[in-house]
Amino acid sequence: MSLAEPVSTDILIIGGGMVGASLALGLRQSPWQVALVDPRQPDPAALPPVTSAEDFSARVSALSPHSQDWLTRLGVWPTLPADRLSPYTHMQVWDAEGSGELVFDPQGADLHRLGHIVENRVVEQGLWTALEQWPDLTLLSGCRVAAIEQAEPASQGDAEPRWRIQLEDGREASTRLLLIADGARSPTRAMLGFQTRDWSYQQTAIVATVEHDLPHGQTARQAFHRDGPLAFLPLAMPHASSIVWSLDDAAATSFLAADAATQTRRLAAGLGHRLGAVGLVGRVHHFPLQQRHAVHYIHTGAALVGDAAHSIHPLAGQGANLGLRDAAALADILQSAATQGLPLEEPLLLRRYQRARQSENLETMAAMEGLKRLFGSPRADLHLLRNLGLRWFNRQPQLMRAAIRRAAGL
Ligand SMILES: Cc1cc2nc3c(=O)[nH]c(=O)nc-3n(C[C@H](O)[C@H](O)[C@H](O)COP(=O)(O)OP(=O)(O)OC[C@H]3O[C@@H](n4cnc5c(N)ncnc54)[C@H](O)[C@@H]3O)c2cc1C
């Protein structure tokens, strides 16, 4: 198709991150014409084999077994390079200022592992490689959406385009259904007038790759400090991890201003020296943390998916997992509508999607908020309570089983 021509499509997805790209692939078997817009360009070069910790990028996600299943259904998981997938079998979570500790063991939940740590770019590249092998997809890459307007329907017919989209390079598209997956700061969510509830955590996530003296033993570790949780996520080399330290803004500023030797000492001490001495590999990145939730995920003829609908604190590593669940749910709803012969304009479809996803996302966000407040509080009574609570919870196999299966998305 000549891209100078306006594109007319049934479903247009804005944003080809993990969520938008997987949603597009989930519609591969549908009878509808699908288009995807993203400013990035496809990169056909395979990632080089991992030879040192420097080969890992700092942005990783802890993907749950449910996310793995979804990417497997899309045919993408088996194509991901094995030397960049790091299974983790256990997780230790403790109060750095007390004695309470939880140890998550997958066997107690009839699982082999809790999930995998994977670089975001590895999943995205796997998805984009699959997208490029789909000849019927219209890939509008290398450009952002500049404007969206509602199209005047020529008739009351079902298959009229509802939206006209203008790209920054002048290309145009029209579509019947608009699916918005352009991330937490979603510029198009605002263009369509979706309301959100936002609040800043006044925390900054510090992200880096590190090496450590002791092997991680495929265990994820998270120490809760009063000024924020520090996670060491095991990479596919025994002495390398990705760290995420969500620190109160003032503490983050002081950490970022320190020299590398001080930073690594603080990281090792922050983890209670459980992995011995720590060394930084490559740059330290930082991201402001904000919680944001769209009041409604749907609008007539449009829906928000992934971080565009909800962005949450990374302390339990659930943002991408929730977004991939949104994508799987919406793709399944649209796919089964096609089987039943329902038109894309059927309002029930998007309502079904919102009902299926909003309450789970809200529950997870509320739980993250509760944990953050519980561990961030200086109150002595809460300090005692959380340590007693952690020790008690660790001895309750049924509750541990339920928590592990919930985090796994099962
Ligand atoms: C420090 C940190 C650690 C995290 N750790 C975890 C974890 O362990 N596990 C987990 O599950 N989650 C984790 N998350 C959350 C996870 O990274 C996000 O939830 C996930 O990346 C969101 O994916 P997305 O596809 O919705 O959005 P994004 O990844 O933001 O993708 C949005 C896409 O939209 C495109 N785009 C933007 N604007 C436009 C436009 N105008 N037009 C067209 N396209 C556009 C962008 O190019 C991009 O490709 C973490 C987050 C942070 C900050």
Short mmCIF file of C-alpha atoms and ligand atoms in Angstrom, two decimals:
data_model
loop_
_atom_site.label_atom_id
_atom_site.label_comp_id
_atom_site.label_asym_id
_atom_site.label_seq_id
_atom_site.Cartn_x
_atom_site.Cartn_y
_atom_site.Cartn_z
CA MET A 1 0.00 0.00 0.00
CA SER A 2 1.33 3.47 -0.86
CA LEU A 3 1.65 5.39 2.40
CA ALA A 4 0.97 8.69 0.63
CA GLU A 5 -2.64 7.49 0.23
CA PRO A 6 -4.90 8.02 3.25
CA VAL A 7 -5.15 4.71 5.10
CA SER A 8 -8.63 3.41 5.77
CA THR A 9 -8.76 0.68 8.37
CA ASP A 10 -11.16 -1.04 10.77
CA ILE A 11 -8.96 -0.92 13.88
CA LEU A 12 -6.13 1.53 14.45
CA ILE A 13 -3.78 1.03 17.40
CA ILE A 14 -1.74 3.99 18.59
CA GLY A 15 1.50 2.87 20.27
CA GLY A 16 3.57 -0.23 19.55
CA GLY A 17 5.14 -0.85 22.96
CA MET A 18 4.70 -4.26 24.60
CA VAL A 19 0.97 -3.68 25.03
CA GLY A 20 -0.02 -2.13 21.68
CA ALA A 21 2.17 -4.46 19.61
CA SER A 22 0.82 -7.57 21.38
CA LEU A 23 -2.77 -6.33 20.99
CA ALA A 24 -2.19 -5.89 17.24
CA LEU A 25 -0.80 -9.42 16.96
CA GLY A 26 -3.74 -10.77 18.96
CA LEU A 27 -6.00 -9.51 16.15
CA ARG A 28 -4.00 -11.26 13.43
CA GLN A 29 -6.65 -13.94 12.93
CA SER A 30 -9.56 -11.49 12.88
CA PRO A 31 -11.34 -10.50 9.67
CA TRP A 32 -10.59 -6.81 10.33
CA GLN A 33 -7.99 -4.62 8.72
CA VAL A 34 -5.57 -3.47 11.44
CA ALA A 35 -3.11 -0.53 11.43
CA LEU A 36 -0.49 0.37 14.03
CA VAL A 37 1.16 3.79 14.51
CA ASP A 38 4.42 4.25 16.42
CA PRO A 39 7.29 6.75 16.13
CA ARG A 40 9.91 4.00 16.20
CA GLN A 41 11.24 2.23 13.11
CA PRO A 42 11.42 -1.57 12.90
CA ASP A 43 14.93 -2.79 13.71
CA PRO A 44 15.58 -6.09 11.93
CA ALA A 45 19.07 -6.55 13.49
CA ALA A 46 19.06 -9.44 15.96
CA LEU A 47 20.40 -8.53 19.39
CA PRO A 48 23.97 -9.83 19.79
CA PRO A 49 24.58 -12.80 22.10
CA VAL A 50 25.18 -11.86 25.71
CA THR A 51 28.87 -11.94 26.55
CA SER A 52 28.98 -9.59 29.53
CA ALA A 53 26.62 -7.76 31.88
CA GLU A 54 27.13 -4.64 29.75
CA ASP A 55 25.04 -6.27 27.02
CA PHE A 56 21.85 -5.97 29.09
CA SER A 57 19.80 -2.81 28.85
CA ALA A 58 18.72 -1.33 32.16
CA ARG A 59 14.94 -1.35 31.43
CA VAL A 60 13.62 -4.79 32.32
CA SER A 61 10.28 -6.23 33.40
CA ALA A 62 9.47 -9.16 35.65
CA LEU A 63 7.00 -10.96 33.39
CA SER A 64 4.48 -13.28 35.00
CA PRO A 65 3.58 -16.79 33.76
CA HIS A 66 0.35 -15.27 32.38
CA SER A 67 2.36 -12.77 30.29
CA GLN A 68 4.57 -15.63 29.10
CA ASP A 69 1.44 -17.61 28.10
CA TRP A 70 0.05 -14.63 26.17
CA LEU A 71 3.33 -14.07 24.30
CA THR A 72 3.46 -17.82 23.60
CA ARG A 73 -0.06 -17.73 22.15
CA LEU A 74 1.15 -14.96 19.85
CA GLY A 75 4.08 -17.15 18.76
CA VAL A 76 6.55 -14.59 20.12
CA TRP A 77 7.89 -16.11 23.34
CA PRO A 78 9.65 -19.07 21.62
CA THR A 79 11.47 -16.59 19.33
CA LEU A 80 12.99 -14.57 22.20
CA PRO A 81 16.74 -15.21 22.63
CA ALA A 82 17.19 -17.70 25.47
CA ASP A 83 20.34 -16.00 26.74
CA ARG A 84 18.26 -12.90 27.50
CA LEU A 85 15.44 -14.65 29.41
CA SER A 86 16.14 -15.00 33.09
CA PRO A 87 13.77 -17.30 34.95
CA TYR A 88 13.45 -16.53 38.64
CA THR A 89 12.38 -19.25 40.97
CA HIS A 90 12.15 -17.45 44.31
CA MET A 91 11.52 -14.01 45.68
CA GLN A 92 12.63 -12.62 49.03
CA VAL A 93 10.91 -9.52 50.36
CA TRP A 94 11.89 -7.98 53.70
CA ASP A 95 11.64 -4.93 55.88
CA ALA A 96 15.11 -3.36 55.82
CA GLU A 97 14.36 -1.69 59.17
CA GLY A 98 12.96 -4.75 60.91
CA SER A 99 13.04 -8.53 60.95
CA GLY A 100 9.93 -9.46 58.93
CA GLU A 101 10.58 -11.38 55.73
CA LEU A 102 8.57 -13.22 53.09
CA VAL A 103 9.99 -15.93 50.87
CA PHE A 104 7.91 -16.77 47.82
CA ASP A 105 8.50 -20.33 46.66
CA PRO A 106 6.69 -21.40 43.47
CA GLN A 107 6.37 -25.01 44.59
CA GLY A 108 3.89 -23.97 47.23
CA ALA A 109 1.69 -22.72 44.38
CA ASP A 110 2.25 -25.71 42.02
CA LEU A 111 4.50 -23.66 39.74
CA HIS A 112 8.06 -24.20 38.54
CA ARG A 113 9.00 -20.55 38.62
CA LEU A 114 7.59 -17.15 39.53
CA GLY A 115 8.35 -15.56 36.16
CA HIS A 116 11.14 -14.23 33.97
CA ILE A 117 13.15 -11.04 34.02
CA VAL A 118 13.35 -9.79 30.44
CA GLU A 119 14.64 -6.57 28.92
CA ASN A 120 11.71 -4.54 27.55
CA ARG A 121 13.52 -4.10 24.22
CA VAL A 122 13.80 -7.91 23.82
CA VAL A 123 10.03 -8.37 24.10
CA GLU A 124 9.35 -5.34 21.90
CA GLN A 125 11.75 -6.53 19.23
CA GLY A 126 10.21 -10.02 19.25
CA LEU A 127 6.75 -8.49 18.82
CA TRP A 128 7.86 -6.16 16.02
CA THR A 129 9.57 -8.98 14.14
CA ALA A 130 6.27 -10.88 14.22
CA LEU A 131 4.35 -7.75 13.14
CA GLU A 132 6.61 -7.32 10.13
CA GLN A 133 5.85 -10.88 9.04
CA TRP A 134 2.13 -10.07 8.90
CA PRO A 135 1.53 -8.84 5.36
CA ASP A 136 -2.00 -7.53 6.00
CA LEU A 137 -0.97 -5.19 8.83
CA THR A 138 -0.59 -1.50 7.93
CA LEU A 139 2.45 -0.39 9.90
CA LEU A 140 2.62 3.40 10.14
CA SER A 141 6.05 3.57 11.74
CA GLY A 142 8.48 6.43 12.25
CA CYS A 143 5.79 8.96 13.11
CA ARG A 144 3.53 10.18 15.92
CA VAL A 145 -0.15 10.98 15.88
CA ALA A 146 -0.57 14.76 15.61
CA ALA A 147 -4.38 15.13 15.72
CA ILE A 148 -7.55 13.07 15.97
CA GLU A 149 -11.00 14.18 14.98
CA GLN A 150 -14.36 12.55 14.85
CA ALA A 151 -15.43 11.74 11.28
CA GLU A 152 -18.87 12.81 10.09
CA PRO A 153 -20.63 9.54 9.27
CA ALA A 154 -21.94 9.54 5.69
CA SER A 155 -24.73 7.21 6.80
CA GLN A 156 -25.80 5.29 9.87
CA GLY A 157 -24.09 2.16 8.47
CA ASP A 158 -21.96 0.09 10.80
CA ALA A 159 -18.78 0.14 8.74
CA GLU A 160 -18.31 3.92 8.46
CA PRO A 161 -15.02 5.27 9.86
CA ARG A 162 -15.60 7.07 13.14
CA TRP A 163 -12.17 8.71 13.48
CA ARG A 164 -9.79 10.64 11.25
CA ILE A 165 -6.16 10.64 12.33
CA GLN A 166 -3.44 12.95 11.17
CA LEU A 167 0.20 11.96 11.60
CA GLU A 168 2.98 14.48 12.20
CA ASP A 169 4.46 13.81 8.74
CA GLY A 170 1.18 14.65 7.02
CA ARG A 171 -0.06 11.09 6.46
CA GLU A 172 -3.74 10.49 7.24
CA ALA A 173 -5.78 7.54 8.33
CA SER A 174 -9.40 6.81 9.16
CA THR A 175 -10.70 4.04 11.36
CA ARG A 176 -13.83 2.54 12.90
CA LEU A 177 -12.21 1.66 16.24
CA LEU A 178 -9.31 3.43 17.94
CA LEU A 179 -7.22 1.58 20.52
CA ILE A 180 -4.84 3.77 22.48
CA ALA A 181 -1.65 2.20 23.86
CA ASP A 182 0.80 5.10 23.72
CA GLY A 183 2.02 4.80 27.30
CA ALA A 184 1.69 6.55 30.65
CA ARG A 185 1.90 10.08 29.26
CA SER A 186 -0.42 9.19 26.37
CA PRO A 187 -0.77 12.34 24.27
CA THR A 188 -3.77 10.89 22.44
CA ARG A 189 -5.68 10.07 25.66
CA ALA A 190 -5.82 13.80 26.30
CA MET A 191 -6.79 14.55 22.67
CA LEU A 192 -9.87 12.36 23.12
CA GLY A 193 -10.76 13.99 26.44
CA PHE A 194 -10.35 10.92 28.70
CA GLN A 195 -10.25 12.02 32.36
CA THR A 196 -7.57 10.58 34.66
CA ARG A 197 -6.92 10.56 38.39
CA ASP A 198 -3.25 11.34 38.94
CA TRP A 199 -1.02 11.66 41.92
CA SER A 200 2.69 11.91 42.19
CA TYR A 201 4.41 9.47 44.56
CA GLN A 202 7.13 12.10 45.00
CA GLN A 203 9.49 9.26 44.27
CA THR A 204 11.99 8.66 41.47
CA ALA A 205 12.88 5.20 40.18
CA ILE A 206 16.63 4.68 39.89
CA VAL A 207 17.36 1.96 37.37
CA ALA A 208 20.71 0.36 36.48
CA THR A 209 22.47 -2.91 35.70
CA VAL A 210 24.85 -4.13 38.39
CA GLU A 211 27.31 -6.95 39.01
CA HIS A 212 27.69 -8.51 42.45
CA ASP A 213 30.14 -10.84 44.19
CA LEU A 214 27.65 -13.54 45.15
CA PRO A 215 25.43 -15.39 42.64
CA HIS A 216 21.78 -14.36 42.68
CA GLY A 217 20.59 -17.99 42.56
CA GLN A 218 17.64 -17.01 40.31
CA THR A 219 16.09 -15.18 43.25
CA ALA A 220 14.51 -11.73 43.04
CA ARG A 221 15.10 -9.67 46.16
CA GLN A 222 13.34 -6.58 47.44
CA ALA A 223 14.24 -4.63 50.58
CA PHE A 224 11.65 -2.15 51.83
CA HIS A 225 13.27 1.01 53.17
CA ARG A 226 11.38 3.92 54.63
CA ASP A 227 12.45 6.09 51.69
CA GLY A 228 11.51 3.45 49.12
CA PRO A 229 11.87 -0.19 48.03
CA LEU A 230 15.11 -1.48 46.45
CA ALA A 231 14.75 -4.46 44.08
CA PHE A 232 17.51 -6.64 42.65
CA LEU A 233 16.10 -8.58 39.68
CA PRO A 234 18.29 -11.50 38.54
CA LEU A 235 19.55 -11.36 34.95
CA ALA A 236 20.59 -14.32 32.83
CA MET A 237 24.16 -14.21 34.23
CA PRO A 238 24.60 -15.44 37.81
CA HIS A 239 26.46 -12.32 38.98
CA ALA A 240 24.36 -9.69 37.19
CA SER A 241 21.08 -8.05 38.21
CA SER A 242 18.94 -5.14 37.20
CA ILE A 243 18.14 -2.81 40.08
CA VAL A 244 15.11 -0.58 40.63
CA TRP A 245 15.28 1.71 43.66
CA SER A 246 12.15 3.80 44.01
CA LEU A 247 13.41 6.57 46.27
CA ASP A 248 11.73 9.63 47.75
CA ASP A 249 12.72 12.54 45.50
CA ALA A 250 15.17 14.11 47.98
CA ALA A 251 16.92 10.77 48.59
CA ALA A 252 17.02 10.12 44.83
CA THR A 253 18.63 13.51 44.20
CA SER A 254 21.29 12.75 46.80
CA PHE A 255 21.89 9.25 45.35
CA LEU A 256 22.24 10.59 41.80
CA ALA A 257 24.65 13.33 42.93
CA ALA A 258 26.96 10.82 44.66
CA ASP A 259 30.02 9.31 42.96
CA ALA A 260 29.90 5.72 41.64
CA ALA A 261 31.80 4.30 44.65
CA THR A 262 29.27 5.80 47.07
CA GLN A 263 26.36 4.67 44.92
CA THR A 264 27.58 1.06 44.84
CA ARG A 265 28.25 1.04 48.59
CA ARG A 266 24.72 2.31 49.17
CA LEU A 267 23.25 -0.35 46.87
CA ALA A 268 25.15 -3.18 48.59
CA ALA A 269 24.14 -1.89 52.03
CA GLY A 270 20.56 -1.24 50.85
CA LEU A 271 20.30 -4.94 50.06
CA GLY A 272 21.75 -5.84 53.46
CA HIS A 273 24.91 -7.15 51.70
CA ARG A 274 22.99 -10.27 50.64
CA LEU A 275 24.84 -10.34 47.29
CA GLY A 276 28.17 -9.03 48.62
CA ALA A 277 29.93 -6.09 46.96
CA VAL A 278 28.13 -4.45 44.05
CA GLY A 279 29.52 -2.71 40.93
CA LEU A 280 27.59 -0.51 38.49
CA VAL A 281 27.58 -1.51 34.83
CA GLY A 282 26.80 1.33 32.42
CA ARG A 283 24.64 4.34 33.11
CA VAL A 284 22.26 4.98 36.00
CA HIS A 285 18.81 5.99 34.67
CA HIS A 286 16.02 7.69 36.59
CA PHE A 287 12.27 8.09 36.03
CA PRO A 288 9.75 10.16 38.04
CA LEU A 289 7.00 7.92 39.44
CA GLN A 290 3.38 8.81 39.11
CA GLN A 291 0.19 6.86 39.68
CA ARG A 292 -2.46 7.54 37.08
CA HIS A 293 -5.73 5.83 36.36
CA ALA A 294 -8.26 6.69 33.68
CA VAL A 295 -11.73 7.20 35.14
CA HIS A 296 -13.17 5.36 32.13
CA TYR A 297 -11.18 3.14 29.78
CA ILE A 298 -13.69 3.50 26.97
CA HIS A 299 -15.35 6.14 24.87
CA THR A 300 -17.67 5.53 21.92
CA GLY A 301 -15.39 3.86 19.37
CA ALA A 302 -12.19 4.15 21.43
CA ALA A 303 -10.45 2.36 24.32
CA LEU A 304 -7.35 2.87 26.45
CA VAL A 305 -5.00 -0.08 27.02
CA GLY A 306 -1.88 -0.65 29.15
CA ASP A 307 -0.08 2.31 30.70
CA ALA A 308 -2.33 4.70 28.78
CA ALA A 309 -5.15 3.43 31.04
CA HIS A 310 -3.17 2.91 34.25
CA SER A 311 0.38 3.49 35.42
CA ILE A 312 1.33 2.10 38.79
CA HIS A 313 4.25 1.98 41.18
CA PRO A 314 6.89 -0.53 40.02
CA LEU A 315 7.27 -2.03 43.51
CA ALA A 316 5.52 -5.26 42.62
CA GLY A 317 6.56 -5.26 38.97
CA GLN A 318 3.01 -5.45 37.66
CA GLY A 319 2.61 -2.59 35.13
CA ALA A 320 3.51 -4.50 31.96
CA ASN A 321 1.76 -7.63 33.25
CA LEU A 322 -1.50 -5.74 33.75
CA GLY A 323 -1.13 -4.10 30.33
CA LEU A 324 -0.54 -7.46 28.63
CA ARG A 325 -3.66 -8.79 30.38
CA ASP A 326 -5.61 -5.81 29.02
CA ALA A 327 -4.32 -6.59 25.52
CA ALA A 328 -5.17 -10.30 25.82
CA ALA A 329 -8.67 -9.55 27.15
CA LEU A 330 -9.47 -6.98 24.45
CA ALA A 331 -8.07 -9.11 21.61
CA ASP A 332 -10.13 -12.10 22.83
CA ILE A 333 -13.32 -10.00 23.10
CA LEU A 334 -12.88 -8.57 19.59
CA GLN A 335 -11.92 -11.95 18.16
CA SER A 336 -15.00 -13.64 19.63
CA ALA A 337 -17.20 -10.77 18.35
CA ALA A 338 -15.92 -11.57 14.86
CA THR A 339 -16.81 -15.23 15.35
CA GLN A 340 -20.32 -14.25 16.46
CA GLY A 341 -20.69 -11.82 13.54
CA LEU A 342 -20.98 -8.74 15.79
CA PRO A 343 -19.90 -5.41 14.28
CA LEU A 344 -16.97 -3.49 15.79
CA GLU A 345 -19.43 -0.69 16.63
CA GLU A 346 -21.37 -2.94 19.07
CA PRO A 347 -21.07 -0.93 22.35
CA LEU A 348 -21.20 -4.11 24.44
CA LEU A 349 -17.72 -5.09 23.27
CA LEU A 350 -15.84 -2.19 24.80
CA ARG A 351 -18.05 -2.30 27.90
CA ARG A 352 -17.13 -5.95 28.32
CA TYR A 353 -13.45 -5.02 28.08
CA GLN A 354 -13.76 -2.26 30.69
CA ARG A 355 -15.67 -4.53 33.05
CA ALA A 356 -13.10 -7.29 32.65
CA ARG A 357 -10.06 -5.14 33.32
CA GLN A 358 -10.83 -2.04 35.36
CA SER A 359 -11.57 -3.67 38.69
CA GLU A 360 -8.48 -5.90 38.64
CA ASN A 361 -6.26 -2.97 37.70
CA LEU A 362 -7.79 -0.82 40.45
CA GLU A 363 -7.34 -3.56 43.05
CA THR A 364 -3.67 -3.98 42.12
CA MET A 365 -3.11 -0.22 42.24
CA ALA A 366 -4.76 0.02 45.64
CA ALA A 367 -2.64 -2.86 46.96
CA MET A 368 0.58 -1.16 45.70
CA GLU A 369 -0.47 2.10 47.31
CA GLY A 370 -1.19 0.32 50.60
CA LEU A 371 2.20 -1.42 50.59
CA LYS A 372 4.01 1.80 49.76
CA ARG A 373 2.32 3.63 52.64
CA LEU A 374 2.78 0.76 55.09
CA PHE A 375 6.52 0.55 54.46
CA GLY A 376 7.01 4.31 54.08
CA SER A 377 5.50 5.13 57.46
CA PRO A 378 7.81 6.13 60.33
CA ARG A 379 5.13 5.21 62.93
CA ALA A 380 6.43 2.75 65.51
CA ASP A 381 3.08 0.91 65.79
CA LEU A 382 3.01 0.34 62.00
CA HIS A 383 6.65 -0.76 62.06
CA LEU A 384 5.81 -3.43 64.66
CA LEU A 385 2.61 -4.42 62.89
CA ARG A 386 4.19 -4.86 59.46
CA ASN A 387 7.01 -7.01 60.82
CA LEU A 388 4.62 -9.20 62.80
CA GLY A 389 2.39 -9.29 59.72
CA LEU A 390 5.20 -10.35 57.37
CA ARG A 391 6.33 -13.12 59.74
CA TRP A 392 2.75 -14.33 60.20
CA PHE A 393 2.01 -14.25 56.45
CA ASN A 394 5.19 -16.21 55.71
CA ARG A 395 3.84 -19.07 57.84
CA GLN A 396 0.47 -19.25 56.07
CA PRO A 397 0.91 -21.64 53.11
CA GLN A 398 -2.62 -21.09 51.75
CA LEU A 399 -2.25 -17.31 51.76
CA MET A 400 1.23 -17.53 50.21
CA ARG A 401 -0.15 -19.85 47.55
CA ALA A 402 -2.97 -17.42 46.76
CA ALA A 403 -0.57 -14.44 46.63
CA ILE A 404 1.85 -16.25 44.29
CA ARG A 405 -0.91 -17.41 41.96
CA ARG A 406 -2.44 -13.93 41.89
CA ALA A 407 0.92 -12.30 41.02
CA ALA A 408 1.44 -14.99 38.37
CA GLY A 409 -1.83 -13.91 36.78
CA LEU A 410 -3.44 -17.35 37.28
C1 LIG B 1 11.36 1.68 36.73
C2 LIG B 1 10.26 0.82 36.22
C3 LIG B 1 10.30 -0.56 36.41
C4 LIG B 1 9.25 -1.38 35.95
N1 LIG B 1 9.30 -2.74 36.17
C5 LIG B 1 8.26 -3.51 35.76
C6 LIG B 1 8.25 -4.92 36.01
O1 LIG B 1 9.17 -5.49 36.59
N2 LIG B 1 7.19 -5.66 35.57
C7 LIG B 1 6.14 -5.08 34.93
O2 LIG B 1 5.17 -5.79 34.58
N3 LIG B 1 6.12 -3.74 34.67
C8 LIG B 1 7.16 -2.96 35.07
N4 LIG B 1 7.13 -1.62 34.81
C9 LIG B 1 6.01 -1.04 34.06
C10 LIG B 1 6.19 -1.27 32.55
O3 LIG B 1 7.45 -0.80 32.11
C11 LIG B 1 5.07 -0.56 31.80
O4 LIG B 1 3.83 -0.89 32.39
C12 LIG B 1 5.01 -1.00 30.33
O5 LIG B 1 6.24 -0.74 29.68
C13 LIG B 1 3.89 -0.25 29.61
O6 LIG B 1 3.81 -0.69 28.28
P1 LIG B 1 2.91 0.10 27.23
O7 LIG B 1 3.08 -0.64 25.95
O8 LIG B 1 1.54 0.30 27.79
O9 LIG B 1 3.56 1.55 27.14
P2 LIG B 1 4.99 2.00 26.60
O10 LIG B 1 6.01 0.96 26.83
O11 LIG B 1 5.24 3.35 27.18
O12 LIG B 1 4.78 2.12 25.02
C14 LIG B 1 4.10 3.21 24.44
C15 LIG B 1 4.38 3.23 22.94
O13 LIG B 1 3.62 4.32 22.36
C16 LIG B 1 4.43 5.02 21.44
N5 LIG B 1 3.91 6.42 21.34
C17 LIG B 1 4.05 7.41 22.24
N6 LIG B 1 3.44 8.52 21.78
C18 LIG B 1 2.90 8.24 20.57
C19 LIG B 1 2.14 8.97 19.62
N7 LIG B 1 1.79 10.25 19.78
N8 LIG B 1 1.75 8.35 18.48
C20 LIG B 1 2.07 7.05 18.28
N9 LIG B 1 2.77 6.30 19.16
C21 LIG B 1 3.18 6.88 20.29
C22 LIG B 1 5.84 4.91 22.03
O14 LIG B 1 6.83 5.04 21.02
C23 LIG B 1 5.84 3.48 22.61
O15 LIG B 1 6.28 2.52 21.68
C24 LIG B 1 8.15 -0.78 35.28
C25 LIG B 1 8.11 0.60 35.07
C26 LIG B 1 9.15 1.40 35.54
C27 LIG B 1 9.09 2.91 35.33
#
